[in-house]
mmCIF file of C-alpha atoms in Angstrom:
data_model
loop_
_atom_site.group_PDB
_atom_site.id
_atom_site.type_symbol
_atom_site.label_atom_id
_atom_site.label_comp_id
_atom_site.label_asym_id
_atom_site.label_seq_id
_atom_site.Cartn_x
_atom_site.Cartn_y
_atom_site.Cartn_z
ATOM 1 C CA UNK B 1 15.408 3.008 1.668
ATOM 2 C CA UNK B 2 13.795 -0.290 0.876
ATOM 3 C CA UNK B 3 10.124 -0.234 0.071
ATOM 4 C CA UNK B 4 8.378 -3.541 0.623
ATOM 5 C CA UNK B 5 4.973 -4.243 -0.846
ATOM 6 C CA UNK B 6 2.928 -6.514 1.414
ATOM 7 C CA UNK B 7 0.640 -8.746 -0.594
ATOM 8 C CA UNK B 8 -2.569 -10.346 0.689
ATOM 9 C CA UNK B 9 -1.611 -9.124 4.171
ATOM 10 C CA UNK B 10 1.219 -11.637 4.305
ATOM 11 C CA UNK B 11 3.702 -10.116 1.931
ATOM 12 C CA UNK B 12 3.484 -12.918 -0.586
ATOM 13 C CA UNK B 13 2.031 -14.054 -3.854
ATOM 14 C CA UNK B 14 1.545 -17.798 -4.174
ATOM 15 C CA UNK B 15 2.141 -18.940 -7.732
ATOM 16 C CA UNK B 16 0.643 -22.347 -8.420
ATOM 17 C CA UNK B 17 -2.388 -23.518 -10.315
ATOM 18 C CA UNK B 18 -3.819 -20.033 -10.804
ATOM 19 C CA UNK B 19 -3.239 -16.521 -12.021
ATOM 20 C CA UNK B 20 -2.929 -14.364 -8.929
ATOM 21 C CA UNK B 21 -2.536 -10.636 -8.514
ATOM 22 C CA UNK B 22 -1.893 -8.191 -5.734
ATOM 23 C CA UNK B 23 -2.403 -4.465 -6.175
ATOM 24 C CA UNK B 24 -1.916 -1.230 -4.278
ATOM 25 C CA UNK B 25 -1.856 1.830 -6.530
ATOM 26 C CA UNK B 26 -0.526 5.191 -5.317
ATOM 27 C CA UNK B 27 1.685 4.816 -2.284
ATOM 28 C CA UNK B 28 3.453 7.015 0.254
ATOM 29 C CA UNK B 29 4.688 10.474 -0.804
ATOM 30 C CA UNK B 30 8.328 9.319 -0.820
ATOM 31 C CA UNK B 31 7.642 6.880 -3.669
ATOM 32 C CA UNK B 32 4.381 8.114 -5.227
ATOM 33 C CA UNK B 33 4.729 9.018 -8.891
ATOM 34 C CA UNK B 34 8.079 7.280 -9.284
ATOM 35 C CA UNK B 35 9.123 3.809 -10.392
ATOM 36 C CA UNK B 36 9.785 2.951 -6.743
ATOM 37 C CA UNK B 37 5.994 2.806 -6.347
ATOM 38 C CA UNK B 38 4.768 -0.781 -6.766
ATOM 39 C CA UNK B 39 1.295 -0.801 -8.316
ATOM 40 C CA UNK B 40 0.636 -4.458 -9.200
ATOM 41 C CA UNK B 41 2.371 -7.824 -8.977
ATOM 42 C CA UNK B 42 1.168 -10.742 -11.099
ATOM 43 C CA UNK B 43 2.208 -14.383 -11.207
ATOM 44 C CA UNK B 44 1.142 -16.632 -14.084
ATOM 45 C CA UNK B 45 1.264 -20.389 -13.855
ATOM 46 C CA UNK B 46 2.866 -22.358 -16.692
ATOM 47 C CA UNK B 47 0.529 -22.618 -19.657
ATOM 48 C CA UNK B 48 -0.192 -25.931 -21.355
ATOM 49 C CA UNK B 49 2.943 -27.239 -22.994
ATOM 50 C CA UNK B 50 5.161 -24.848 -21.020
ATOM 51 C CA UNK B 51 7.130 -25.219 -17.818
ATOM 52 C CA UNK B 52 7.727 -21.499 -17.316
ATOM 53 C CA UNK B 53 6.510 -19.084 -14.658
ATOM 54 C CA UNK B 54 5.838 -15.454 -15.596
ATOM 55 C CA UNK B 55 6.299 -12.608 -13.119
ATOM 56 C CA UNK B 56 4.929 -9.142 -13.940
ATOM 57 C CA UNK B 57 5.734 -6.101 -11.817
ATOM 58 C CA UNK B 58 3.867 -2.871 -12.580
ATOM 59 C CA UNK B 59 5.447 0.296 -11.218
ATOM 60 C CA UNK B 60 4.297 3.924 -11.103
ATOM 61 C CA UNK B 61 0.602 4.029 -11.905
ATOM 62 C CA UNK B 62 -1.138 6.875 -13.726
ATOM 63 C CA UNK B 63 1.417 7.354 -16.497
ATOM 64 C CA UNK B 64 -0.463 9.176 -19.259
ATOM 65 C CA UNK B 65 0.444 7.718 -22.670
ATOM 66 C CA UNK B 66 -0.745 10.797 -24.578
ATOM 67 C CA UNK B 67 1.604 13.041 -22.592
ATOM 68 C CA UNK B 68 4.631 10.912 -21.784
ATOM 69 C CA UNK B 69 5.603 7.276 -21.620
ATOM 70 C CA UNK B 70 7.198 7.563 -18.222
ATOM 71 C CA UNK B 71 10.622 6.317 -17.319
ATOM 72 C CA UNK B 72 12.408 3.989 -14.947
ATOM 73 C CA UNK B 73 14.497 5.594 -12.205
ATOM 74 C CA UNK B 74 18.123 4.471 -12.506
ATOM 75 C CA UNK B 75 18.451 4.823 -8.727
ATOM 76 C CA UNK B 76 15.760 2.171 -8.109
ATOM 77 C CA UNK B 77 16.435 -1.581 -7.965
ATOM 78 C CA UNK B 78 13.363 -3.799 -8.380
ATOM 79 C CA UNK B 79 13.628 -7.220 -6.762
ATOM 80 C CA UNK B 80 11.352 -10.251 -7.124
ATOM 81 C CA UNK B 81 11.826 -12.356 -3.987
ATOM 82 C CA UNK B 82 11.054 -16.080 -4.215
ATOM 83 C CA UNK B 83 10.586 -18.406 -1.231
ATOM 84 C CA UNK B 84 10.993 -22.085 -2.091
ATOM 85 C CA UNK B 85 10.832 -23.685 1.367
ATOM 86 C CA UNK B 86 7.806 -21.974 2.901
ATOM 87 C CA UNK B 87 9.552 -19.953 5.630
ATOM 88 C CA UNK B 88 8.703 -16.557 4.063
ATOM 89 C CA UNK B 89 12.383 -15.703 3.664
ATOM 90 C CA UNK B 90 13.667 -15.194 0.129
ATOM 91 C CA UNK B 91 15.731 -18.137 -1.157
ATOM 92 C CA UNK B 92 16.117 -16.696 -4.658
ATOM 93 C CA UNK B 93 15.887 -13.199 -6.093
ATOM 94 C CA UNK B 94 15.523 -11.781 -9.583
ATOM 95 C CA UNK B 95 16.678 -8.195 -9.854
ATOM 96 C CA UNK B 96 16.083 -5.496 -12.474
ATOM 97 C CA UNK B 97 17.797 -2.119 -12.751
ATOM 98 C CA UNK B 98 17.799 0.360 -15.666
ATOM 99 C CA UNK B 99 20.859 1.944 -17.241
ATOM 100 C CA UNK B 100 21.031 4.125 -20.351
ATOM 101 C CA UNK B 101 17.824 2.922 -21.984
ATOM 102 C CA UNK B 102 18.183 -0.776 -21.126
ATOM 103 C CA UNK B 103 16.864 -2.898 -18.253
ATOM 104 C CA UNK B 104 19.477 -5.237 -16.798
ATOM 105 C CA UNK B 105 18.416 -8.402 -14.983
ATOM 106 C CA UNK B 106 20.289 -10.551 -12.446
ATOM 107 C CA UNK B 107 19.507 -13.960 -10.910
ATOM 108 C CA UNK B 108 17.608 -16.037 -10.070
ATOM 109 C CA UNK B 109 20.190 -16.665 -7.388
ATOM 110 C CA UNK B 110 20.550 -16.788 -3.611
ATOM 111 C CA UNK B 111 20.763 -13.198 -2.341
ATOM 112 C CA UNK B 112 23.807 -11.858 -0.534
ATOM 113 C CA UNK B 113 21.449 -10.449 2.111
ATOM 114 C CA UNK B 114 17.855 -11.168 3.054
ATOM 115 C CA UNK B 115 15.392 -8.755 4.553
ATOM 116 C CA UNK B 116 15.595 -4.997 4.255
ATOM 117 C CA UNK B 117 18.961 -4.591 2.525
ATOM 118 C CA UNK B 118 19.954 -5.634 -0.987
ATOM 119 C CA UNK B 119 22.968 -5.521 -3.256
ATOM 120 C CA UNK B 120 22.948 -5.631 -7.040
ATOM 121 C CA UNK B 121 24.087 -9.148 -7.962
ATOM 122 C CA UNK B 122 26.479 -8.083 -10.708
ATOM 123 C CA UNK B 123 28.182 -11.500 -10.682
ATOM 124 C CA UNK B 124 24.923 -13.230 -11.688
ATOM 125 C CA UNK B 125 23.767 -11.531 -14.905
ATOM 126 C CA UNK B 126 20.579 -12.895 -16.431
ATOM 127 C CA UNK B 127 20.302 -10.669 -19.491
ATOM 128 C CA UNK B 128 19.100 -7.263 -20.635
ATOM 129 C CA UNK B 129 16.495 -5.742 -22.916
ATOM 130 C CA UNK B 130 16.012 -2.350 -24.502
ATOM 131 C CA UNK B 131 13.357 -0.410 -22.619
ATOM 132 C CA UNK B 132 10.311 -0.195 -24.888
ATOM 133 C CA UNK B 133 8.541 2.958 -25.983
ATOM 134 C CA UNK B 134 5.640 2.969 -28.427
ATOM 135 C CA UNK B 135 6.770 -0.415 -29.781
ATOM 136 C CA UNK B 136 7.083 -3.405 -27.470
ATOM 137 C CA UNK B 137 10.517 -5.016 -27.468
ATOM 138 C CA UNK B 138 11.382 -8.294 -25.781
ATOM 139 C CA UNK B 139 14.547 -10.343 -25.473
ATOM 140 C CA UNK B 140 15.087 -14.070 -24.935
ATOM 141 C CA UNK B 141 18.274 -15.325 -23.301
ATOM 142 C CA UNK B 142 20.233 -18.466 -24.158
ATOM 143 C CA UNK B 143 18.730 -20.296 -21.151
ATOM 144 C CA UNK B 144 15.138 -19.597 -22.208
ATOM 145 C CA UNK B 145 14.323 -16.532 -20.091
ATOM 146 C CA UNK B 146 12.172 -13.860 -21.785
ATOM 147 C CA UNK B 147 12.532 -10.233 -20.665
ATOM 148 C CA UNK B 148 10.508 -7.048 -21.175
ATOM 149 C CA UNK B 149 10.540 -3.558 -19.679
ATOM 150 C CA UNK B 150 8.479 -0.542 -20.665
ATOM 151 C CA UNK B 151 5.083 1.165 -20.489
ATOM 152 C CA UNK B 152 1.949 -0.951 -20.694
ATOM 153 C CA UNK B 153 -1.707 -0.088 -20.309
ATOM 154 C CA UNK B 154 -2.797 -0.514 -16.728
ATOM 155 C CA UNK B 155 -4.812 -3.728 -16.551
ATOM 156 C CA UNK B 156 -6.157 -3.119 -13.037
ATOM 157 C CA UNK B 157 -9.874 -2.124 -12.829
ATOM 158 C CA UNK B 158 -10.830 0.117 -9.932
ATOM 159 C CA UNK B 159 -13.535 2.753 -9.445
ATOM 160 C CA UNK B 160 -11.516 5.014 -7.161
ATOM 161 C CA UNK B 161 -14.145 7.731 -6.746
ATOM 162 C CA UNK B 162 -16.945 5.320 -5.840
ATOM 163 C CA UNK B 163 -14.585 3.619 -3.400
ATOM 164 C CA UNK B 164 -13.958 6.941 -1.647
ATOM 165 C CA UNK B 165 -17.693 7.621 -1.575
ATOM 166 C CA UNK B 166 -18.370 4.256 0.062
ATOM 167 C CA UNK B 167 -15.581 4.702 2.609
ATOM 168 C CA UNK B 168 -16.776 8.246 3.363
ATOM 169 C CA UNK B 169 -20.366 7.129 3.954
ATOM 170 C CA UNK B 170 -21.662 9.060 0.953
ATOM 171 C CA UNK B 171 -22.802 6.053 -1.084
ATOM 172 C CA UNK B 172 -25.602 4.268 0.793
ATOM 173 C CA UNK B 173 -26.108 1.993 -2.187
ATOM 174 C CA UNK B 174 -22.588 0.668 -1.872
ATOM 175 C CA UNK B 175 -20.412 -0.262 -4.800
ATOM 176 C CA UNK B 176 -21.675 -0.054 -8.362
ATOM 177 C CA UNK B 177 -22.189 -3.038 -10.632
ATOM 178 C CA UNK B 178 -19.578 -3.897 -13.223
ATOM 179 C CA UNK B 179 -21.681 -2.213 -15.902
ATOM 180 C CA UNK B 180 -22.036 1.008 -13.892
ATOM 181 C CA UNK B 181 -18.544 1.323 -12.427
ATOM 182 C CA UNK B 182 -16.004 3.657 -14.018
ATOM 183 C CA UNK B 183 -12.443 2.387 -14.319
ATOM 184 C CA UNK B 184 -10.229 5.120 -12.887
ATOM 185 C CA UNK B 185 -7.168 3.570 -14.517
ATOM 186 C CA UNK B 186 -8.616 3.301 -18.028
ATOM 187 C CA UNK B 187 -6.256 4.821 -20.550
ATOM 188 C CA UNK B 188 -3.417 5.016 -18.034
ATOM 189 C CA UNK B 189 -0.094 3.245 -18.237
ATOM 190 C CA UNK B 190 2.241 1.685 -15.743
ATOM 191 C CA UNK B 191 5.929 0.945 -16.161
ATOM 192 C CA UNK B 192 6.096 -2.851 -16.427
ATOM 193 C CA UNK B 193 8.887 -5.326 -15.782
ATOM 194 C CA UNK B 194 8.189 -8.832 -17.106
ATOM 195 C CA UNK B 195 10.287 -11.955 -16.600
ATOM 196 C CA UNK B 196 9.323 -15.385 -17.940
ATOM 197 C CA UNK B 197 11.508 -17.988 -16.249
ATOM 198 C CA UNK B 198 11.826 -21.743 -16.826
ATOM 199 C CA UNK B 199 10.953 -23.464 -13.566
ATOM 200 C CA UNK B 200 14.236 -25.383 -13.804
ATOM 201 C CA UNK B 201 15.945 -22.105 -12.875
ATOM 202 C CA UNK B 202 13.682 -21.666 -9.859
ATOM 203 C CA UNK B 203 14.296 -25.132 -8.446
ATOM 204 C CA UNK B 204 11.728 -27.393 -6.829
ATOM 205 C CA UNK B 205 9.850 -25.862 -3.892
ATOM 206 C CA UNK B 206 9.083 -27.980 -0.858
ATOM 207 C CA UNK B 207 5.353 -27.207 -0.990
ATOM 208 C CA UNK B 208 2.688 -28.341 -3.442
ATOM 209 C CA UNK B 209 -1.012 -27.639 -3.747
ATOM 210 C CA UNK B 210 -3.963 -30.034 -3.961
ATOM 211 C CA UNK B 211 -3.121 -30.734 -7.606
ATOM 212 C CA UNK B 212 0.466 -31.544 -6.664
ATOM 213 C CA UNK B 213 1.718 -28.490 -8.530
ATOM 214 C CA UNK B 214 4.765 -26.682 -7.132
ATOM 215 C CA UNK B 215 4.062 -23.630 -4.983
ATOM 216 C CA UNK B 216 6.360 -20.617 -5.125
ATOM 217 C CA UNK B 217 5.757 -17.793 -2.682
ATOM 218 C CA UNK B 218 6.926 -14.475 -4.095
ATOM 219 C CA UNK B 219 6.864 -10.776 -3.270
ATOM 220 C CA UNK B 220 8.321 -7.614 -4.726
ATOM 221 C CA UNK B 221 10.486 -4.912 -3.202
ATOM 222 C CA UNK B 222 12.008 -1.739 -4.560
ATOM 223 C CA UNK B 223 15.263 -0.369 -3.213
ATOM 224 C CA UNK B 224 16.335 3.215 -3.733
ATOM 225 C CA UNK B 225 20.024 4.005 -3.487
ATOM 226 C CA UNK B 226 20.799 6.459 -0.708
#
């Protein structure tokens, strides 16, 4: 099974000149409540003085930190797909898979297969990091890649109950103001995978934006071994 998260209706996140996010908490029953469930995908442009791009994948929403810190499923491969030529087919992938308390990363490299099937790119190791618990742990590789994996507080704000009321026609006043809304995800964790990558490892995309900054199109998939 390969679960593909479609972002902005096009299955992509454009990373250039902005901080962009796509979100879809709580998915189909086959993945809901597991780390195959993609909650959020963030892309951060290089900050001043840096030529790195940061990808953040949040998996499995509604992890309660006061009860458990959640865990990554060792049967699930998370894959960040990167399109550099604008054809919406992945040219590079970064993969992450957990084993025995560590998250192992591979890529960025041309995938063996594109589309619905994936293979773990064991011949292209990127690095690994101990999966964090109450204390955040990160690792930096020799080629300047920074890695993190572990529970983080859910940064997505959403008033789920008011949303249902609006959709169900039970809230004639519509959505609440920011001061009135209640964040359903407050105090909840997700299981986060973070990769900060020098753009030299991503290559030069064919597209640029109005500011002549490079444009990477990216999306996330999770694959569960059958």
